[in-house]
XYZ file of C-alpha atoms in Angstrom:
438
model
C 0.000 0.000 0.000
C 1.407 3.483 -0.806
C 3.581 4.861 1.978
C 2.554 1.944 4.233
C -0.776 3.665 4.996
C -3.368 1.866 7.063
C -6.060 2.694 9.583
C -7.967 0.884 12.308
C -11.074 2.833 11.270
C -13.014 0.884 8.598
C -14.258 4.017 6.817
C -10.757 5.480 6.540
C -9.328 2.126 5.488
C -11.937 1.845 2.733
C -10.710 5.151 1.284
C -7.061 4.158 1.665
C -7.872 0.973 -0.249
C -9.460 3.097 -2.992
C -6.351 5.266 -3.046
C -4.097 2.230 -3.330
C -6.112 0.987 -6.310
C -6.194 4.365 -8.103
C -2.716 5.691 -7.370
C 0.252 4.843 -9.612
C 1.946 3.643 -6.403
C 4.998 5.884 -6.571
C 6.000 9.483 -6.192
C 5.492 11.520 -9.356
C 6.776 15.071 -9.350
C 4.905 17.799 -11.214
C 2.119 20.274 -10.570
C -0.244 19.424 -13.418
C -2.256 16.721 -11.647
C -2.516 18.511 -8.293
C -3.511 21.733 -10.079
C -6.307 19.956 -11.943
C -7.429 18.078 -8.834
C -7.557 21.251 -6.748
C -9.432 23.045 -9.534
C -12.099 20.338 -9.455
C -12.364 20.847 -5.683
C -12.801 24.617 -5.960
C -9.111 25.525 -5.430
C -9.005 25.196 -1.642
C -5.296 26.084 -1.644
C -6.338 29.677 -2.405
C -8.368 29.940 0.809
C -5.784 29.011 3.429
C -5.034 31.168 6.490
C -1.600 32.768 6.862
C 0.764 30.092 5.603
C 4.336 28.997 6.328
C 6.011 26.680 3.769
C 9.078 24.634 4.791
C 11.478 22.655 2.568
C 14.763 20.863 3.262
C 16.453 17.476 3.211
C 16.435 17.110 6.990
C 14.945 19.184 9.779
C 11.884 20.499 7.970
C 9.475 18.508 10.144
C 11.188 19.708 13.308
C 11.096 23.288 12.018
C 7.350 22.888 11.449
C 6.995 21.546 14.999
C 8.744 24.651 16.380
C 6.581 26.954 14.264
C 3.411 25.302 15.502
C 4.488 25.206 19.151
C 5.459 28.888 19.197
C 2.283 30.027 17.459
C 0.124 27.906 19.749
C 1.971 29.261 22.792
C 0.793 32.671 21.606
C -2.785 31.366 21.673
C -3.224 30.960 17.922
C -5.081 28.159 16.153
C -2.752 26.345 13.749
C -3.295 23.862 10.922
C -0.325 21.673 9.940
C 0.374 19.294 7.052
C 3.430 17.066 7.478
C 4.788 13.759 6.190
C 5.372 10.928 6.473
C 3.189 9.620 9.252
C 4.842 7.272 11.710
C 1.987 5.174 13.092
C -1.377 6.640 12.011
C -2.256 8.276 8.716
C -4.082 11.001 10.694
C -0.700 12.384 11.856
C -0.308 14.087 8.479
C -3.195 16.531 8.993
C -3.580 18.615 12.139
C -6.603 20.915 12.339
C -6.494 23.890 14.727
C -4.120 21.966 16.951
C -5.733 18.498 16.879
C -5.072 15.472 14.679
C -7.840 15.072 12.128
C -10.533 12.657 13.335
C -11.394 9.515 11.400
C -14.887 10.560 10.322
C -13.714 13.798 8.718
C -10.642 12.145 7.224
C -12.734 9.431 5.571
C -15.162 12.009 4.156
C -12.379 14.216 2.789
C -10.534 11.320 1.168
C -13.784 10.146 -0.405
C -14.483 13.606 -1.810
C -10.989 13.937 -3.247
C -10.937 10.432 -4.696
C -14.350 10.986 -6.317
C -12.727 13.838 -8.235
C -9.409 12.093 -8.942
C -10.421 8.851 -10.578
C -9.142 9.695 -14.074
C -6.080 11.739 -13.053
C -3.667 9.010 -11.928
C -3.033 11.203 -8.900
C -0.366 9.954 -6.511
C -0.817 9.061 -2.843
C 0.783 12.343 -1.817
C -1.258 14.437 -4.243
C -4.547 13.027 -2.951
C -3.452 13.517 0.649
C -2.338 17.087 -0.072
C -5.652 17.954 -1.696
C -7.536 16.501 1.291
C -5.438 18.581 3.685
C -6.055 21.777 1.715
C -9.800 21.089 1.690
C -9.788 20.724 5.462
C -7.641 23.829 5.960
C -9.915 25.918 3.734
C -13.102 24.852 5.540
C -12.075 24.838 9.197
C -11.166 28.196 10.764
C -7.607 28.767 11.974
C -5.153 31.631 12.297
C -2.147 30.015 10.643
C -1.260 27.105 8.395
C 2.058 25.224 8.283
C 2.849 23.161 5.187
C 5.843 20.830 4.970
C 7.196 20.012 1.511
C 7.008 16.312 0.749
C 9.793 15.842 -1.805
C 12.048 18.479 -3.312
C 10.156 21.743 -3.556
C 9.764 23.114 -7.066
C 7.526 20.294 -8.316
C 6.182 19.062 -4.975
C 2.402 18.955 -4.726
C 2.413 21.440 -1.834
C 3.956 24.063 -4.130
C 0.546 24.679 -5.666
C -0.130 27.158 -2.847
C -0.037 30.912 -3.541
C 2.884 32.896 -2.092
C 2.985 32.101 1.644
C 3.747 34.564 4.407
C 7.187 32.997 4.812
C 9.204 30.162 3.314
C 11.928 28.325 5.173
C 14.697 26.072 3.869
C 16.198 23.731 6.457
C 19.266 21.476 6.229
C 20.376 20.387 2.749
C 21.890 17.029 1.827
C 21.712 14.250 -0.739
C 18.504 12.211 -0.610
C 15.828 10.998 -3.032
C 18.449 10.940 -5.794
C 16.206 9.106 -8.237
C 13.750 12.008 -8.239
C 15.861 15.125 -7.766
C 19.222 14.679 -9.455
C 18.373 14.443 -13.160
C 19.451 17.835 -14.564
C 17.204 19.769 -16.910
C 18.102 22.524 -19.336
C 19.489 25.494 -17.453
C 19.636 23.757 -14.067
C 22.700 22.728 -12.031
C 24.124 19.256 -12.702
C 26.253 18.921 -9.532
C 24.099 16.867 -7.095
C 24.135 19.100 -4.004
C 23.582 22.236 -6.080
C 20.771 20.553 -7.975
C 19.004 19.657 -4.722
C 19.441 23.210 -3.400
C 17.940 24.506 -6.659
C 14.924 22.187 -6.288
C 14.318 23.091 -2.643
C 14.521 26.812 -3.424
C 11.743 26.306 -5.952
C 9.227 27.075 -3.181
C 10.301 30.740 -3.205
C 7.649 32.937 -4.816
C 7.386 36.688 -5.410
C 5.955 38.368 -2.352
C 6.957 35.627 0.118
C 9.629 36.151 2.760
C 12.467 33.597 2.873
C 14.570 32.421 5.825
C 17.341 29.851 5.414
C 20.093 28.128 7.302
C 23.716 28.819 6.377
C 25.068 26.601 3.585
C 28.437 26.162 1.853
C 28.942 29.026 -0.630
C 28.009 27.106 -3.817
C 24.653 26.081 -2.340
C 24.042 29.481 -0.818
C 24.681 31.099 -4.192
C 22.147 28.791 -5.877
C 19.461 29.684 -3.336
C 20.317 33.388 -3.464
C 19.980 33.361 -7.252
C 16.589 31.652 -7.059
C 15.448 34.184 -4.464
C 16.718 37.124 -6.511
C 14.815 35.866 -9.558
C 11.641 35.958 -7.427
C 12.467 39.428 -6.089
C 13.022 38.083 -2.569
C 15.906 38.961 -0.222
C 16.854 35.831 1.783
C 17.208 36.118 5.565
C 20.267 33.901 6.019
C 21.700 32.303 9.152
C 25.090 33.815 9.969
C 24.289 37.002 8.065
C 20.826 38.174 9.153
C 20.243 35.920 12.163
C 22.225 33.520 14.313
C 22.005 30.886 17.025
C 24.593 30.941 19.801
C 24.645 27.670 21.807
C 25.052 28.081 25.562
C 25.202 24.579 27.017
C 21.854 22.926 26.332
C 20.261 26.298 25.510
C 20.835 28.991 22.898
C 20.539 32.690 22.276
C 18.783 33.919 19.093
C 19.974 37.166 17.534
C 19.088 38.974 14.341
C 20.154 42.171 12.630
C 17.220 43.749 14.481
C 18.421 42.690 17.930
C 18.455 39.701 20.263
C 15.609 37.880 21.946
C 15.848 38.292 25.726
C 17.250 35.386 27.730
C 18.120 31.858 26.679
C 15.928 29.406 24.762
C 16.048 25.770 25.878
C 14.713 23.157 23.413
C 13.088 19.977 24.599
C 14.412 18.132 21.552
C 17.971 16.807 21.764
C 20.818 17.759 19.452
C 22.611 20.954 18.496
C 20.921 20.779 15.088
C 17.574 21.303 16.827
C 18.753 24.691 18.043
C 19.274 25.661 14.403
C 15.863 24.273 13.409
C 14.288 26.314 16.191
C 16.300 29.327 15.051
C 14.978 28.915 11.508
C 11.382 28.807 12.782
C 11.963 31.976 14.802
C 13.466 33.658 11.728
C 10.399 32.761 9.653
C 8.078 34.182 12.306
C 10.249 37.291 12.542
C 9.803 37.889 8.791
C 6.148 37.006 8.337
C 3.649 39.842 8.068
C 0.892 39.847 10.644
C 0.873 38.916 14.319
C 4.279 38.374 15.946
C 4.764 35.957 18.861
C 6.185 37.632 21.940
C 9.347 36.516 23.740
C 7.424 34.407 26.248
C 5.582 32.509 23.502
C 8.863 31.867 21.707
C 10.517 30.635 24.887
C 7.586 28.372 25.803
C 7.169 27.109 22.246
C 10.829 26.176 21.891
C 10.713 24.431 25.275
C 7.569 22.489 24.407
C 8.061 21.569 20.756
C 8.436 17.850 20.063
C 8.746 15.868 16.861
C 8.793 12.088 17.397
C 11.598 9.771 16.232
C 14.116 12.602 16.069
C 16.705 11.733 18.727
C 13.893 10.551 20.942
C 14.779 8.730 24.134
C 12.268 5.912 24.499
C 10.208 5.597 27.653
C 9.649 2.421 29.635
C 7.551 0.122 27.478
C 7.310 -3.367 25.985
C 10.388 -2.858 23.801
C 12.681 -1.221 26.321
C 11.665 -3.878 28.871
C 13.570 -6.400 26.746
C 16.830 -4.736 27.840
C 18.503 -4.495 31.247
C 17.009 -1.849 33.562
C 18.425 1.671 33.119
C 19.443 1.043 29.512
C 19.221 4.256 27.473
C 17.440 3.580 24.172
C 17.412 6.277 21.508
C 15.261 6.349 18.366
C 15.989 8.363 15.250
C 14.697 8.173 11.686
C 18.119 9.084 10.228
C 18.572 7.548 6.773
C 20.924 9.838 4.846
C 24.449 11.176 5.261
C 23.465 14.563 6.651
C 21.323 12.922 9.337
C 24.066 10.399 10.106
C 26.502 13.238 10.765
C 24.029 14.886 13.137
C 23.668 11.610 15.035
C 27.435 11.320 15.408
C 27.725 14.924 16.605
C 25.068 14.359 19.246
C 26.792 11.278 20.631
C 30.389 12.533 20.344
C 30.454 13.562 24.011
C 28.702 10.330 25.099
C 31.433 8.060 26.528
C 29.364 4.887 26.213
C 29.541 2.679 23.131
C 26.537 2.192 20.872
C 24.574 -0.942 20.000
C 23.031 0.009 16.641
C 19.750 -1.607 15.626
C 18.986 -0.560 12.074
C 16.685 -1.178 9.147
C 17.117 0.792 5.912
C 15.160 0.989 2.699
C 16.863 -0.588 -0.296
C 17.262 2.806 -2.003
C 19.255 4.262 0.917
C 22.971 3.832 1.675
C 24.032 1.974 4.853
C 27.257 3.971 5.062
C 25.177 7.101 5.605
C 24.772 6.161 9.259
C 27.474 3.506 9.632
C 30.435 5.681 8.651
C 29.842 8.550 11.117
C 29.246 6.126 14.003
C 31.812 3.438 13.090
C 34.331 4.144 15.839
C 31.634 4.015 18.519
C 29.761 0.850 17.592
C 29.617 -2.098 19.990
C 27.380 -4.119 17.656
C 25.191 -3.865 14.561
C 21.841 -5.635 14.321
C 19.932 -5.391 11.034
C 16.152 -5.832 10.906
C 13.532 -5.703 8.138
C 11.474 -2.575 7.442
C 7.962 -4.058 7.305
C 6.130 -3.399 4.073
C 9.156 -2.021 2.210
C 12.131 -3.253 0.214
C 15.118 -3.091 2.549
C 18.790 -3.993 2.902
C 19.821 -7.267 4.492
C 22.593 -7.652 7.052
C 25.270 -8.266 4.406
C 24.949 -4.658 3.236
C 26.134 -3.491 6.662
C 29.383 -5.452 6.635
C 30.705 -8.720 8.037
C 30.170 -7.743 11.673
C 26.439 -7.106 11.271
C 24.008 -9.744 12.434
C 20.491 -10.281 11.130
C 17.414 -10.251 13.327
C 13.834 -10.920 12.333
C 12.457 -7.847 14.141
C 13.412 -5.049 16.493
C 12.053 -7.134 19.352
C 14.333 -10.028 18.392
C 17.309 -7.707 17.971
C 16.859 -6.154 21.417
C 16.270 -9.508 23.067
C 19.522 -10.776 21.562
C 21.680 -7.926 22.841
C 23.965 -8.112 25.855
C 24.087 -4.546 27.119
C 26.026 -3.008 29.980
C 23.958 0.154 30.742
C 26.868 1.804 32.515
C 29.058 1.606 29.423
C 26.694 1.096 26.480
C 23.517 2.537 24.959
C 21.147 1.362 22.237
C 20.349 3.387 19.119
C 17.559 2.379 16.729
C 17.911 4.257 13.423
C 17.795 4.000 9.651
C 14.202 4.666 8.596
C 11.181 6.689 9.671
C 9.012 3.743 8.656
C 10.952 1.539 11.072
C 10.704 4.274 13.714
C 6.931 4.173 13.425
C 6.928 0.434 14.067
C 9.137 0.983 17.117
C 6.893 3.664 18.607
C 3.832 1.502 18.076
C 5.494 -1.538 19.655
C 6.639 0.494 22.667
C 3.233 2.117 23.171
C 4.352 5.668 22.344
C 1.885 6.825 19.702
C 2.533 10.298 18.289
C -0.113 12.783 19.418
């Protein structure tokens, strides 16, 4: 089934089954089908509240989580569209702060599919249209939209110019879709991906970005200039200064008072939070005050991103006091962030991993290699995946995460467990440990 989508609600599942039968079963970039589908639905994308649009290889979901948390801390009602879901399809669509309920989700999917039968619309295009319908009909103050794949030709890019665009971390991922050069576009892979991500920039929309190596920064700056937009760039217009486990945010207009302390682990999360603050700083309309920013940064959470698992059925398979971390890292940029987070951790790492067949095991193996106590390789249910041989001669195969954990000998004083390699696998882990995303 596309994107491993399922539901315990029969009415939702009936529509997901329809979608599986109608969809081509793969990602197809391009705006023609989504434009026609939205036109048939009355162009709901033109009736959204104030909108924030976020692209990037990694970190875009976390940036969206910070945006939502800060805006909600200010008392605003916020819609959000994100992907992929981890456990429940409903996670993709949040209406005025709450996950969409099954009855409304089933009705929206039915309405969209009734209008999409002859379009060969993809899973993501149908889901995007359903989200826009909900956002247009249900009152809210703000709307946050995460790009699914790339930017320029992603289905979410059908929206009119948003209040602010954000571009998070850039790296190599989804090569099969994003790296084929076209006339007049960059051919070098990283520059090509930067060019695609910057395709969300539209005339009249503000743009905030992280700092990138000069060639990538130049690509994004050129795309912004062509749209008549001046980018608000980390290190030039705004900055994050880490202070222990907190940070100070400063812009050319001054500094926010006090320190901001994220709930989410990792220095990269300070930068994601900084990007969200920069977007809110630029956007026309209501501005969150310092207290809302502080509370939003402290409360924001995005599951399976350096998440320490709670006591549950999975963690109970290990010795008491074992630290178990979960991360969806599956590309080189994310692997580097994992290694940076654990570089001050003296304990060695038991890696439990499952990776899709179109990803590269070295993306997470290489940065962690010197720290690994063991490697256990598990399937990613419902998806083509690598076997243990792809992870080298020291890797051992296990039939499931449960079997992998049960087979480990862990010394909690000197070793930790890290489960990583796929967001699809992360969803299975959260479900098995009883930690459903809310």
